[in-house]
Coordinates of C-alpha atoms in Angstrom, one line a residue:
Chain W
M266 CA -0.1 -22.6 -26.5
V267 CA -3.3 -21.7 -28.3
E268 CA -4.8 -18.6 -26.7
L269 CA -8.4 -19.3 -25.8
R270 CA -9.5 -16.1 -23.9
D271 CA -9.7 -13.9 -26.9
P272 CA -11.0 -15.9 -29.9
H273 CA -10.4 -13.1 -32.4
I274 CA -7.0 -11.5 -32.2
V275 CA -4.0 -12.9 -30.3
K276 CA -1.5 -10.2 -29.5
V277 CA 2.2 -10.8 -29.4
G278 CA 4.4 -8.3 -27.5
I279 CA 8.0 -7.4 -28.2
A280 CA 10.5 -10.3 -27.8
D281 CA 7.5 -12.6 -27.5
M282 CA 5.8 -15.3 -29.6
N283 CA 2.5 -17.2 -29.9
I284 CA 0.6 -19.7 -31.9
V285 CA -2.9 -19.3 -33.4
K286 CA -5.4 -21.5 -35.1
S287 CA -8.2 -20.3 -37.5
P288 CA -10.6 -18.5 -37.0
S289 CA -8.4 -16.4 -34.7
L290 CA -6.0 -13.9 -36.0
I291 CA -2.5 -13.1 -34.7
R292 CA -1.1 -9.6 -34.4
T293 CA 2.0 -7.7 -33.3
S294 CA 2.2 -3.9 -33.0
G295 CA 4.9 -1.3 -33.5
L296 CA 7.7 -3.2 -35.3
G297 CA 10.6 -0.9 -36.0
S298 CA 14.0 -2.6 -36.4
C299 CA 12.4 -5.7 -35.0
V300 CA 11.2 -8.4 -37.4
G301 CA 7.8 -10.1 -37.2
V302 CA 8.1 -13.6 -38.6
I303 CA 5.2 -15.8 -39.3
V304 CA 5.5 -19.6 -39.9
Y305 CA 2.4 -21.4 -40.9
D306 CA 0.8 -24.6 -42.1
E307 CA -1.7 -23.6 -44.8
K308 CA -3.9 -26.7 -44.8
K309 CA -4.1 -27.0 -41.0
E310 CA -4.8 -23.2 -40.7
L311 CA -2.2 -23.0 -38.0
A312 CA 0.3 -20.2 -37.6
G313 CA 2.9 -18.9 -35.2
L314 CA 4.3 -15.4 -34.9
A315 CA 7.5 -14.2 -33.3
H316 CA 8.5 -10.6 -32.6
V317 CA 12.3 -10.8 -32.9
M318 CA 14.5 -8.1 -31.5
L319 CA 18.0 -9.2 -32.1
P320 CA 19.6 -11.4 -34.8
D321 CA 21.5 -14.0 -32.8
S322 CA 21.4 -15.5 -29.3
S323 CA 25.2 -15.3 -29.1
L324 CA 24.6 -11.6 -28.4
A325 CA 23.0 -12.5 -25.1
K326 CA 25.2 -11.5 -22.2
S327 CA 23.2 -13.2 -19.5
G328 CA 22.7 -16.9 -18.6
S329 CA 19.1 -17.7 -19.3
I330 CA 17.7 -16.4 -22.6
N331 CA 14.3 -15.5 -23.8
T332 CA 14.0 -17.6 -27.0
A333 CA 11.5 -15.3 -28.7
K334 CA 14.0 -12.4 -28.6
F335 CA 16.6 -13.8 -31.0
A336 CA 16.0 -14.7 -34.7
D337 CA 17.9 -18.0 -34.5
T338 CA 16.2 -19.4 -31.3
A339 CA 12.8 -17.9 -32.1
I340 CA 12.4 -19.7 -35.4
K341 CA 13.3 -23.1 -34.0
E342 CA 11.0 -22.6 -31.1
L343 CA 8.1 -21.5 -33.4
V344 CA 8.5 -24.6 -35.5
N345 CA 8.6 -26.8 -32.4
R346 CA 5.5 -25.3 -31.0
L347 CA 3.7 -25.6 -34.3
V348 CA 4.6 -29.2 -34.7
I349 CA 3.3 -30.0 -31.2
Q350 CA 0.0 -28.4 -32.2
G351 CA -0.2 -30.7 -35.2
A352 CA 1.6 -28.8 -38.0
R353 CA 3.6 -30.7 -40.5
A354 CA 7.3 -29.6 -40.5
S355 CA 7.8 -30.4 -44.2
V356 CA 5.1 -28.1 -45.5
L357 CA 5.7 -25.0 -43.4
K358 CA 5.9 -21.6 -45.1
A359 CA 6.9 -18.2 -43.8
K360 CA 6.1 -14.5 -44.3
M361 CA 7.9 -11.6 -42.6
A362 CA 7.9 -7.9 -42.1
G363 CA 9.9 -5.3 -40.3
G364 CA 13.6 -4.6 -40.0
A365 CA 13.3 -0.9 -40.6
Q366 CA 15.9 1.7 -39.9
M367 CA 14.0 4.1 -37.7
F368 CA 16.8 6.7 -37.0
Q369 CA 19.5 8.0 -39.2
F370 CA 22.9 8.4 -37.6
F371 CA 26.3 9.1 -39.1
S372 CA 28.0 6.5 -36.9
G373 CA 27.2 4.1 -34.1
G374 CA 28.5 0.7 -35.1
D375 CA 26.5 -2.5 -35.5
M376 CA 23.4 -1.6 -33.5
M377 CA 22.6 1.1 -36.1
R378 CA 22.2 -1.6 -38.8
I379 CA 20.2 -3.8 -36.5
G380 CA 17.1 -3.9 -38.8
P381 CA 18.9 -5.3 -41.9
R382 CA 20.8 -7.7 -39.6
N383 CA 17.6 -9.0 -38.1
V384 CA 16.2 -9.6 -41.6
E385 CA 19.3 -11.5 -42.7
A386 CA 19.2 -13.6 -39.6
V387 CA 15.5 -14.5 -40.1
R388 CA 16.2 -15.5 -43.7
R389 CA 19.1 -17.7 -42.6
G390 CA 17.1 -19.3 -39.8
L391 CA 14.3 -20.1 -42.2
A392 CA 16.7 -21.4 -44.9
N393 CA 18.3 -23.7 -42.3
L394 CA 15.0 -25.4 -41.8
N395 CA 14.0 -25.4 -45.5
I396 CA 11.1 -23.1 -44.9
P397 CA 10.4 -20.9 -48.0
I398 CA 9.6 -17.2 -47.6
I399 CA 6.4 -16.6 -49.6
A400 CA 6.2 -12.8 -49.1
E401 CA 8.0 -10.1 -47.2
D402 CA 7.9 -6.4 -46.5
V403 CA 11.2 -5.4 -44.9
G404 CA 13.5 -2.4 -44.6
G405 CA 12.5 1.2 -45.1
N406 CA 12.2 3.6 -42.2
S407 CA 8.6 3.2 -41.0
G408 CA 7.1 1.4 -38.1
R409 CA 4.7 -1.5 -38.9
T410 CA 1.8 -3.2 -37.3
I411 CA 1.1 -6.7 -38.8
E412 CA -1.8 -9.1 -38.6
F413 CA -1.9 -12.6 -40.0
N414 CA -5.0 -14.6 -40.8
P415 CA -4.2 -18.4 -40.7
K416 CA -7.3 -19.2 -42.8
T417 CA -6.4 -17.0 -45.8
C418 CA -2.7 -16.8 -45.0
V419 CA -2.8 -13.1 -45.8
L420 CA -0.5 -10.8 -43.9
T421 CA -1.9 -7.3 -43.4
I422 CA 0.7 -4.6 -42.8
R423 CA -0.2 -1.1 -41.5
T424 CA 2.2 1.8 -41.5
V425 CA 1.6 5.4 -40.3
N426 CA 2.2 7.1 -43.6
K427 CA 1.3 4.5 -46.2
G428 CA -1.8 2.9 -44.8
M429 CA -2.7 -0.8 -45.2
R430 CA -1.2 -3.4 -47.5
N431 CA -1.7 -7.1 -47.9
I432 CA 1.0 -9.6 -48.8
Chain S
M261 CA 23.1 -11.7 -10.1
S262 CA 21.5 -9.4 -12.5
F263 CA 22.1 -5.6 -12.2
I264 CA 18.4 -5.1 -11.5
E265 CA 18.5 -7.2 -8.4
K266 CA 21.2 -5.0 -6.9
I267 CA 19.1 -1.9 -7.1
N268 CA 17.6 -0.9 -3.7
S269 CA 15.3 2.0 -2.7
L270 CA 18.2 4.3 -2.0
H271 CA 19.4 3.8 -5.5
L272 CA 16.0 4.5 -6.9
D273 CA 15.9 7.8 -4.9
V274 CA 19.3 8.8 -6.4
L275 CA 18.0 8.0 -9.9
K276 CA 14.8 10.1 -9.1
E277 CA 17.0 13.0 -8.2
I278 CA 18.8 12.7 -11.5
G279 CA 15.4 12.9 -13.3
N280 CA 14.5 15.8 -11.1
I281 CA 17.5 17.9 -11.8
G282 CA 17.6 17.1 -15.5
A283 CA 13.9 17.8 -16.1
A284 CA 13.8 21.0 -14.0
H285 CA 16.4 22.5 -16.3
A286 CA 14.6 21.3 -19.4
A287 CA 11.3 22.7 -18.1
T288 CA 12.9 26.1 -17.5
A289 CA 14.4 26.1 -21.0
L290 CA 11.0 25.1 -22.5
S291 CA 9.2 27.8 -20.5
R292 CA 11.5 30.4 -22.0
I293 CA 11.1 29.1 -25.6
L294 CA 7.3 29.0 -25.4
N295 CA 6.9 31.9 -23.2
Q296 CA 4.5 29.7 -21.3
K297 CA 4.8 28.2 -17.8
I298 CA 5.8 24.6 -18.0
E299 CA 5.6 22.4 -14.9
M300 CA 7.2 19.1 -14.3
S301 CA 6.1 16.0 -12.4
V302 CA 7.9 14.2 -9.7
P303 CA 10.1 11.8 -11.6
N304 CA 9.2 8.1 -11.7
V305 CA 11.9 5.5 -11.7
R306 CA 10.5 2.2 -12.8
I307 CA 11.7 -1.2 -13.4
V308 CA 9.6 -2.3 -16.4
S309 CA 9.4 -5.1 -19.0
F310 CA 9.8 -3.9 -22.6
N311 CA 6.1 -4.2 -23.1
Q312 CA 5.4 -2.1 -20.0
M313 CA 7.9 0.4 -21.3
M314 CA 5.7 0.8 -24.5
E315 CA 2.6 1.3 -22.3
L316 CA 4.3 4.2 -20.5
A317 CA 4.2 6.1 -23.8
G318 CA 0.7 5.2 -24.7
G319 CA 1.1 1.6 -26.2
P320 CA 3.1 0.3 -29.1
E321 CA 0.8 1.6 -31.8
N322 CA 0.4 5.1 -30.5
V323 CA 1.9 7.6 -32.9
V324 CA 4.2 10.1 -31.3
A325 CA 7.0 12.6 -32.2
S326 CA 10.2 11.4 -30.6
V327 CA 13.6 12.8 -30.4
F328 CA 16.2 10.1 -29.6
L329 CA 19.8 10.4 -28.7
R330 CA 22.5 8.0 -27.6
L331 CA 24.7 8.7 -24.7
E332 CA 28.4 8.0 -24.8
G333 CA 31.2 8.8 -22.3
D334 CA 31.2 7.8 -18.6
V335 CA 27.5 6.9 -18.8
T336 CA 26.1 5.1 -21.8
G337 CA 22.5 4.6 -22.7
S338 CA 19.5 6.1 -24.6
M339 CA 17.4 9.1 -24.1
F340 CA 14.0 9.9 -25.6
F341 CA 11.9 13.0 -25.5
I342 CA 8.4 12.0 -26.6
L343 CA 5.5 14.3 -27.5
S344 CA 1.9 13.4 -28.5
L345 CA 0.9 14.8 -31.8
P346 CA -1.5 17.4 -30.2
A347 CA 1.5 18.5 -28.0
A348 CA 3.7 18.7 -31.1
T349 CA 1.1 21.0 -32.7
Y350 CA 0.9 23.2 -29.7
F351 CA 4.7 23.5 -29.3
I352 CA 5.2 24.3 -33.0
Q353 CA 2.3 26.9 -32.9
R354 CA 4.0 28.7 -30.0
M355 CA 7.4 28.5 -31.7
I356 CA 6.3 30.0 -35.0
A357 CA 3.6 32.2 -33.5
N358 CA 0.9 30.8 -35.7
D359 CA -2.2 29.4 -33.9
S360 CA -3.8 27.9 -37.0
F361 CA -1.0 25.5 -37.6
V362 CA -1.9 21.8 -37.2
F363 CA 0.9 19.3 -37.2
E364 CA -1.3 16.2 -37.6
S365 CA -2.8 17.4 -40.9
E366 CA 0.5 17.8 -42.7
S367 CA 1.5 15.0 -45.0
P368 CA 4.4 14.8 -45.5
H369 CA 5.5 17.0 -42.6
S370 CA 7.0 20.3 -43.6
E371 CA 10.7 21.1 -43.2
M372 CA 9.8 23.8 -40.8
S373 CA 7.8 21.8 -38.4
L374 CA 10.3 19.0 -38.4
S375 CA 13.0 21.5 -37.8
C376 CA 11.1 23.1 -34.9
L377 CA 10.7 19.7 -33.2
Q378 CA 14.3 18.8 -33.8
E379 CA 15.4 22.1 -32.3
L380 CA 13.1 21.6 -29.3
G381 CA 14.6 18.2 -28.8
N382 CA 18.1 19.5 -29.0
I383 CA 17.6 22.2 -26.5
L384 CA 15.6 20.1 -24.0
S385 CA 17.9 17.1 -24.1
G386 CA 20.9 19.4 -23.9
S387 CA 19.7 21.2 -20.8
Y388 CA 18.7 17.9 -19.2
L389 CA 22.1 16.3 -19.8
S390 CA 24.3 19.2 -19.0
S391 CA 22.7 19.6 -15.6
L392 CA 23.0 15.9 -15.1
S393 CA 26.7 16.1 -16.0
D394 CA 27.3 19.0 -13.6
F395 CA 25.5 17.2 -10.8
T396 CA 27.4 13.9 -11.1
N397 CA 30.7 15.4 -12.4
L398 CA 30.6 12.7 -15.1
H399 CA 31.5 13.2 -18.8
L400 CA 28.4 12.7 -21.0
Y401 CA 28.7 12.9 -24.7
P402 CA 25.3 12.9 -26.4
S403 CA 24.9 12.0 -30.1
V404 CA 23.2 14.4 -32.4
P405 CA 19.5 13.9 -31.6
S406 CA 17.4 12.3 -34.3
L407 CA 13.7 12.9 -34.8
T408 CA 11.1 10.5 -35.9
I409 CA 7.3 10.5 -36.1
D410 CA 6.0 7.0 -35.8
M411 CA 4.6 4.3 -33.6
V412 CA 5.9 4.1 -30.0
G413 CA 6.9 0.4 -30.4
A414 CA 9.0 1.1 -33.4
T415 CA 10.9 4.0 -31.9
I416 CA 11.4 2.9 -28.3
S417 CA 12.5 -0.6 -29.2
F418 CA 15.6 0.9 -30.8
G419 CA 16.7 2.4 -27.4
L420 CA 16.2 -1.0 -25.8
L421 CA 18.6 -2.9 -28.0
E422 CA 21.7 -2.6 -25.9
L423 CA 19.7 -3.5 -22.7
S424 CA 18.0 -6.4 -24.4
Q425 CA 21.4 -8.2 -24.7
V426 CA 21.5 -8.4 -20.9
S427 CA 18.0 -8.3 -19.6
D428 CA 14.3 -8.4 -20.4
Y429 CA 13.7 -5.4 -18.1
A430 CA 14.7 -1.8 -18.3
I431 CA 15.2 0.8 -15.5
V432 CA 13.6 3.9 -16.9
I433 CA 13.8 7.4 -15.4
D434 CA 10.6 9.0 -16.5
T435 CA 9.8 12.7 -16.1
V436 CA 6.8 14.5 -17.5
L437 CA 6.7 18.1 -18.6
E438 CA 3.2 19.6 -18.3
K439 CA 1.7 22.8 -19.6
E440 CA 0.3 24.9 -16.8
G441 CA -3.5 24.4 -16.6
D442 CA -3.6 21.4 -18.9
E443 CA -5.7 18.9 -17.0
S444 CA -6.1 16.4 -19.8
G445 CA -2.4 15.5 -20.0
A446 CA -2.6 15.8 -23.8
M447 CA 0.1 18.4 -23.9
N448 CA 2.6 16.3 -21.9
G449 CA 6.1 15.7 -23.0
H450 CA 7.9 12.6 -21.6
F451 CA 11.6 12.3 -20.9
F452 CA 12.8 8.7 -20.8
L453 CA 16.4 8.1 -19.7
L454 CA 17.5 4.5 -20.2
P455 CA 21.0 4.0 -18.8
N456 CA 22.8 0.8 -20.0
P457 CA 23.2 -1.7 -17.2
D458 CA 26.9 -1.1 -16.5
S459 CA 26.2 2.7 -16.2
F460 CA 24.4 2.4 -12.9
E461 CA 27.5 1.6 -10.9
V462 CA 29.2 4.6 -12.5
I463 CA 26.3 6.9 -11.6
F464 CA 26.1 5.6 -8.0
N465 CA 29.9 5.8 -7.5
S466 CA 30.0 9.3 -8.7
L467 CA 27.5 10.3 -6.1
G468 CA 29.1 8.3 -3.3
V469 CA 26.4 5.7 -3.0
A470 CA 27.5 2.1 -2.3
T471 CA 26.5 -0.5 -5.0
D472 CA 27.4 -3.7 -3.2
G473 CA 24.4 -3.9 -0.9

């Protein structure tokens, strides 16, 4: 759904997604091991952002699932919603950021590597739908706030220590 | 039925008591370290969405110092001790007896200040958890605490991963440590205890509280 209340910046929470049309911007804050993935149609100035928490919906241990939480289901759902809004599936492109490792532990199993696993899962999900990744800023150990402008297709990334960066 | 629907008001009171005992011991430990009276609030036990969880600590973009540890043993879950940057400055000042020290202006942060915060986190989470373990008679094995200074969203989301496989909501036991005479709340430290869903039954059973309604 296109958010109409705030014409400037549409905010996306954790395990959530939304769609935006120019001149509005879309933003998500405080990405750690989570990945923010943006899928957009450049000509139509239409973009969707999902704040993905986990790599795969097979990790869900309960019946009904929140599609925005998992990389595999979030990407499909983003593309569906974009197409409903008039985007052309064949020209979609993507950018992504996040997937950091916020804490260093000696052990702890798979959950400790969740950032890199989220990044791999988003890559796989996009590749399955033949959506090219135009730019990315992933890994490291800093939190990120990201904002995408569907008019310019620039993704602005802010971190606490390194300031702002556009990709 | 999801684990959250089984929680009733008696359960919430039990969880509050856990927050009470844990934080009271931590507040005493902190008072000794800082040689300054530290008070604690009545614990809050809340059932919150992940986004509301971020708001409890000032919103996803708020930059905080947080000490995180994972719990293993009879009860599993995550625990955070979260400090605002002014509070971190104050605590370090007291620990190193230097009133002119300012944590925020350091870039990168010095070994000494990181080590102070790490140690503070160790002691406080240790006293919280050992009193909890005594009270419930459960074995708790905390991981080595890990310190990070970054956005709330980036740090807390990590403690929500296990939960997020089961639910979109978390039960958080939130206790606030307050410096005596600080009205603004800027010097507050938050304890967040986030038990994993299957740990609630263990906690309630250990205290003789029925879980089946």
